[in-house]
Amino acid sequence: MIRYYALAGIAGVVLLNLLLRGFVRVGGIFATLLVALLVAAALALAFRWREGRPPSAAERWRLTALYGAGLGLLYLGLLGMMYLQDAPGAMGTALFFLHYLLYPLGLWLTLSPRLFGRG
């Protein structure tokens, strides 16, 4: 069950990034932050709506880990393609990693009991 939420979140990230960066032409950290928070909020609301309760601590960990791992694989593929074109410097790689970290961090914070609610 949790893996379906993670897969839906990953698909949402890919779709929203394509739409926002490709058609609307918004990029940079703003686009990453917007997509990360929109997908995280949608996942939190979908979980609450479908399950009728906030996620347990174990569900929160598992969902964040699966979501982060799936996006991590996609980001490693993108980093590999970047290295094939031209090796990015240390700062470029650090910024790339920062962009990736916003997604699992956004989900983790959105599923927080303080923000998400207790029931």
Coordinates of N, CA and C in Angstrom, one line a residue:
M1 N 0.8 -1.2 0.0 CA 0.0 0.0 0.0 C 0.9 1.3 0.0
I2 N 1.9 1.3 0.9 CA 2.7 2.5 1.0 C 3.5 2.7 -0.3
R3 N 3.9 1.6 -1.0 CA 4.7 1.7 -2.2 C 3.9 2.4 -3.3
Y4 N 2.5 2.2 -3.3 CA 1.7 2.9 -4.3 C 1.7 4.4 -4.1
Y5 N 1.7 4.8 -2.8 CA 1.8 6.3 -2.6 C 3.1 6.8 -3.1
A6 N 4.2 6.0 -2.8 CA 5.5 6.5 -3.2 C 5.6 6.5 -4.8
L7 N 5.1 5.5 -5.4 CA 5.1 5.5 -6.9 C 4.2 6.7 -7.5
A8 N 3.1 6.9 -6.8 CA 2.3 8.1 -7.3 C 3.0 9.4 -7.1
G9 N 3.7 9.5 -6.0 CA 4.5 10.7 -5.7 C 5.6 10.9 -6.7
I10 N 6.3 9.8 -7.0 CA 7.4 9.9 -8.0 C 6.8 10.3 -9.4
A11 N 5.7 9.7 -9.8 CA 5.1 10.1 -11.0 C 4.6 11.5 -11.0
G12 N 4.1 12.0 -9.9 CA 3.7 13.4 -9.8 C 4.9 14.3 -9.9
V13 N 6.0 14.0 -9.3 CA 7.2 14.8 -9.4 C 7.7 14.9 -10.9
V14 N 7.7 13.8 -11.6 CA 8.2 13.8 -13.0 C 7.2 14.6 -13.8
L15 N 5.9 14.4 -13.7 CA 4.9 15.1 -14.5 C 5.0 16.6 -14.2
L16 N 4.9 17.0 -12.9 CA 4.9 18.4 -12.6 C 6.2 19.1 -13.1
N17 N 7.4 18.4 -12.9 CA 8.6 19.0 -13.4 C 8.6 19.2 -14.9
L18 N 8.1 18.2 -15.6 CA 8.0 18.3 -17.1 C 7.1 19.5 -17.5
L19 N 5.9 19.6 -16.8 CA 5.0 20.7 -17.1 C 5.6 22.0 -16.7
L20 N 6.1 22.1 -15.5 CA 6.6 23.4 -15.0 C 7.8 23.9 -15.8
R21 N 8.7 23.0 -16.0 CA 10.0 23.4 -16.6 C 9.9 23.4 -18.1
G22 N 9.1 22.6 -18.7 CA 9.0 22.5 -20.1 C 8.0 23.5 -20.8
F23 N 6.8 23.5 -20.2 CA 5.8 24.4 -20.8 C 5.7 25.8 -20.2
V24 N 5.8 25.8 -18.9 CA 5.6 27.1 -18.2 C 7.0 27.9 -18.2
R25 N 8.1 27.1 -18.4 CA 9.4 27.7 -18.4 C 9.8 28.3 -17.1
V26 N 9.5 27.7 -16.0 CA 9.9 28.1 -14.7 C 11.0 27.1 -14.3
G27 N 12.1 27.6 -13.8 CA 13.2 26.6 -13.4 C 13.8 27.0 -12.1
G28 N 14.9 26.4 -11.8 CA 15.7 26.7 -10.7 C 15.2 26.1 -9.4
I29 N 15.7 26.7 -8.3 CA 15.3 26.2 -7.0 C 13.8 26.4 -6.7
F30 N 13.3 27.5 -7.3 CA 11.8 27.8 -7.1 C 11.0 26.7 -7.6
A31 N 11.3 26.2 -8.8 CA 10.5 25.2 -9.4 C 10.6 23.9 -8.6
T32 N 11.8 23.6 -8.2 CA 12.0 22.4 -7.4 C 11.2 22.4 -6.1
L33 N 11.3 23.6 -5.4 CA 10.6 23.7 -4.1 C 9.1 23.7 -4.3
L34 N 8.6 24.3 -5.4 CA 7.2 24.3 -5.7 C 6.7 22.9 -5.9
V35 N 7.4 22.1 -6.8 CA 7.0 20.8 -7.1 C 7.1 19.9 -5.9
A36 N 8.2 20.0 -5.1 CA 8.4 19.2 -3.9 C 7.2 19.4 -2.9
L37 N 6.9 20.6 -2.7 CA 5.8 20.9 -1.7 C 4.4 20.5 -2.2
L38 N 4.2 20.7 -3.5 CA 2.9 20.3 -4.0 C 2.7 18.8 -4.0
V39 N 3.7 18.1 -4.4 CA 3.6 16.6 -4.4 C 3.5 16.1 -2.9
A40 N 4.3 16.7 -2.0 CA 4.2 16.2 -0.6 C 2.9 16.5 0.0
A41 N 2.3 17.7 -0.3 CA 1.0 18.0 0.2 C -0.1 17.1 -0.4
A42 N 0.0 16.8 -1.6 CA -0.9 15.9 -2.3 C -0.9 14.5 -1.7
L43 N 0.4 14.0 -1.5 CA 0.5 12.7 -0.8 C -0.1 12.7 0.6
A44 N 0.2 13.7 1.3 CA -0.3 13.8 2.7 C -1.8 13.8 2.7
L45 N -2.4 14.6 1.8 CA -3.9 14.7 1.8 C -4.5 13.4 1.2
A46 N -3.9 12.8 0.3 CA -4.4 11.5 -0.3 C -4.3 10.5 0.8
F47 N -3.3 10.4 1.6 CA -3.2 9.4 2.6 C -4.3 9.6 3.7
R48 N -4.4 10.9 4.0 CA -5.4 11.2 5.1 C -6.9 10.9 4.5
W49 N -7.1 11.2 3.3 CA -8.4 10.9 2.7 C -8.7 9.5 2.5
R50 N -7.7 8.7 2.0 CA -8.0 7.3 1.8 C -7.9 6.4 3.0
E51 N -7.0 6.8 3.9 CA -6.9 5.9 5.1 C -7.7 6.4 6.3
G52 N -8.1 7.7 6.3 CA -8.9 8.3 7.4 C -8.1 8.6 8.6
R53 N -6.8 8.6 8.5 CA -6.0 8.8 9.7 C -4.6 9.3 9.2
P54 N -3.8 9.9 10.1 CA -2.5 10.3 9.7 C -1.6 9.0 9.7
P55 N -0.5 9.1 9.0 CA 0.4 7.9 8.9 C 1.1 7.7 10.3
S56 N 1.3 6.4 10.6 CA 2.1 6.1 11.8 C 3.6 6.4 11.5
A57 N 4.3 6.4 12.6 CA 5.8 6.7 12.4 C 6.4 5.7 11.4
A58 N 6.1 4.5 11.5 CA 6.7 3.5 10.6 C 6.3 3.7 9.1
E59 N 5.0 4.1 8.9 CA 4.5 4.4 7.6 C 5.2 5.7 7.0
R60 N 5.4 6.6 7.9 CA 6.0 7.9 7.5 C 7.5 7.6 7.1
W61 N 8.2 6.8 7.9 CA 9.6 6.4 7.5 C 9.6 5.7 6.2
R62 N 8.7 4.7 6.1 CA 8.8 3.8 4.9 C 8.4 4.6 3.6
L63 N 7.4 5.4 3.7 CA 6.9 6.2 2.6 C 8.1 7.2 2.1
T64 N 8.7 7.9 3.1 CA 9.7 8.8 2.8 C 10.9 8.1 2.2
A65 N 11.3 6.9 2.7 CA 12.4 6.1 2.2 C 12.2 5.6 0.8
L66 N 11.0 5.1 0.5 CA 10.7 4.6 -0.8 C 10.6 5.8 -1.8
Y67 N 10.0 6.8 -1.4 CA 9.9 8.0 -2.3 C 11.3 8.6 -2.6
G68 N 12.1 8.7 -1.5 CA 13.5 9.2 -1.7 C 14.3 8.3 -2.5
A69 N 14.2 7.0 -2.3 CA 15.0 6.0 -3.1 C 14.6 6.0 -4.5
G70 N 13.4 6.1 -4.8 CA 12.9 6.1 -6.2 C 13.4 7.4 -6.9
L71 N 13.2 8.5 -6.3 CA 13.7 9.8 -6.9 C 15.2 9.8 -6.9
G72 N 15.9 9.2 -5.9 CA 17.3 9.1 -5.9 C 17.9 8.4 -7.2
L73 N 17.2 7.3 -7.5 CA 17.6 6.5 -8.7 C 17.4 7.4 -10.0
L74 N 16.3 8.1 -10.1 CA 16.1 9.0 -11.2 C 17.2 10.1 -11.2
Y75 N 17.5 10.7 -10.1 CA 18.5 11.7 -10.0 C 19.9 11.2 -10.3
L76 N 20.2 10.0 -9.9 CA 21.5 9.4 -10.3 C 21.6 9.2 -11.8
G77 N 20.5 8.9 -12.5 CA 20.5 8.8 -13.9 C 20.7 10.2 -14.6
L78 N 20.1 11.2 -14.0 CA 20.3 12.5 -14.5 C 21.7 13.0 -14.3
L79 N 22.3 12.7 -13.2 CA 23.7 13.0 -12.9 C 24.6 12.3 -13.8
G80 N 24.3 11.1 -14.1 CA 25.1 10.3 -15.1 C 25.1 11.0 -16.5
M81 N 23.9 11.4 -16.9 CA 23.8 12.1 -18.2 C 24.5 13.4 -18.2
M82 N 24.5 14.1 -17.0 CA 25.3 15.4 -16.9 C 26.8 15.1 -17.1
Y83 N 27.2 14.0 -16.5 CA 28.7 13.7 -16.6 C 29.0 13.2 -18.0
L84 N 28.1 12.7 -18.8 CA 28.4 12.3 -20.1 C 28.5 13.5 -21.0
Q85 N 27.8 14.5 -20.8 CA 27.9 15.8 -21.6 C 29.1 16.6 -21.2
D86 N 29.2 16.9 -19.9 CA 30.3 17.7 -19.4 C 30.3 17.5 -17.9
A87 N 31.4 17.1 -17.3 CA 31.4 16.9 -15.9 C 31.1 18.2 -15.1
P88 N 30.1 18.2 -14.3 CA 29.8 19.4 -13.5 C 30.8 19.5 -12.3
G89 N 31.1 20.7 -11.9 CA 32.0 21.0 -10.9 C 31.4 20.6 -9.5
A90 N 32.2 20.8 -8.5 CA 31.8 20.4 -7.1 C 30.5 21.2 -6.7
M91 N 30.5 22.5 -7.1 CA 29.3 23.3 -6.7 C 28.1 22.9 -7.5
G92 N 28.2 22.5 -8.8 CA 27.1 22.0 -9.5 C 26.5 20.7 -9.0
T93 N 27.4 19.9 -8.6 CA 27.0 18.6 -8.0 C 26.3 18.8 -6.6
A94 N 26.8 19.8 -5.8 CA 26.2 20.1 -4.5 C 24.8 20.7 -4.7
L95 N 24.6 21.6 -5.7 CA 23.3 22.1 -6.0 C 22.4 21.1 -6.5
F96 N 22.9 20.2 -7.3 CA 22.1 19.1 -7.8 C 21.6 18.2 -6.6
F97 N 22.4 17.9 -5.7 CA 22.1 17.1 -4.5 C 21.1 17.9 -3.6
L98 N 21.2 19.2 -3.5 CA 20.3 20.0 -2.8 C 18.9 20.0 -3.4
H99 N 18.8 20.0 -4.7 CA 17.5 19.9 -5.4 C 16.9 18.6 -5.1
Y100 N 17.7 17.5 -5.1 CA 17.1 16.2 -4.8 C 16.6 16.1 -3.3
L101 N 17.4 16.7 -2.4 CA 17.0 16.5 -1.0 C 15.7 17.3 -0.6
L102 N 15.4 18.3 -1.4 CA 14.1 19.0 -1.1 C 12.9 18.1 -1.2
Y103 N 12.9 17.1 -2.1 CA 11.8 16.2 -2.2 C 11.5 15.3 -1.0
P104 N 12.5 14.5 -0.6 CA 12.2 13.7 0.6 C 12.0 14.5 1.9
L105 N 12.7 15.6 2.0 CA 12.6 16.5 3.2 C 11.2 17.1 3.2
G106 N 10.7 17.6 2.0 CA 9.4 18.1 2.0 C 8.3 17.1 2.4
L107 N 8.5 15.9 1.9 CA 7.5 14.9 2.3 C 7.6 14.6 3.8
W108 N 8.8 14.4 4.3 CA 9.0 14.1 5.7 C 8.3 15.2 6.6
L109 N 8.5 16.5 6.2 CA 7.9 17.6 7.0 C 6.4 17.7 6.8
T110 N 5.9 17.4 5.6 CA 4.5 17.4 5.4 C 3.7 16.3 6.1
L111 N 4.4 15.2 6.3 CA 3.8 14.1 7.0 C 4.0 14.2 8.5
S112 N 4.6 15.2 9.0 CA 4.9 15.4 10.4 C 3.6 15.5 11.2
P113 N 3.6 14.8 12.4 CA 2.4 14.9 13.2 C 2.0 16.3 13.6
R114 N 2.9 17.2 13.8 CA 2.6 18.6 14.1 C 1.9 19.3 13.0
L115 N 2.3 19.1 11.8 CA 1.7 19.7 10.6 C 0.5 19.0 10.1
F116 N 0.7 17.7 10.1 CA -0.4 16.8 9.5 C -1.6 16.6 10.4
G117 N -1.4 16.7 11.6 CA -2.5 16.5 12.6 C -2.5 15.1 13.2
R118 N -3.2 15.0 14.2 CA -3.1 13.7 15.0 C -4.3 12.8 14.6
G119 N -5.4 13.3 14.2 CA -6.5 12.5 13.9 C -7.8 13.2 14.1

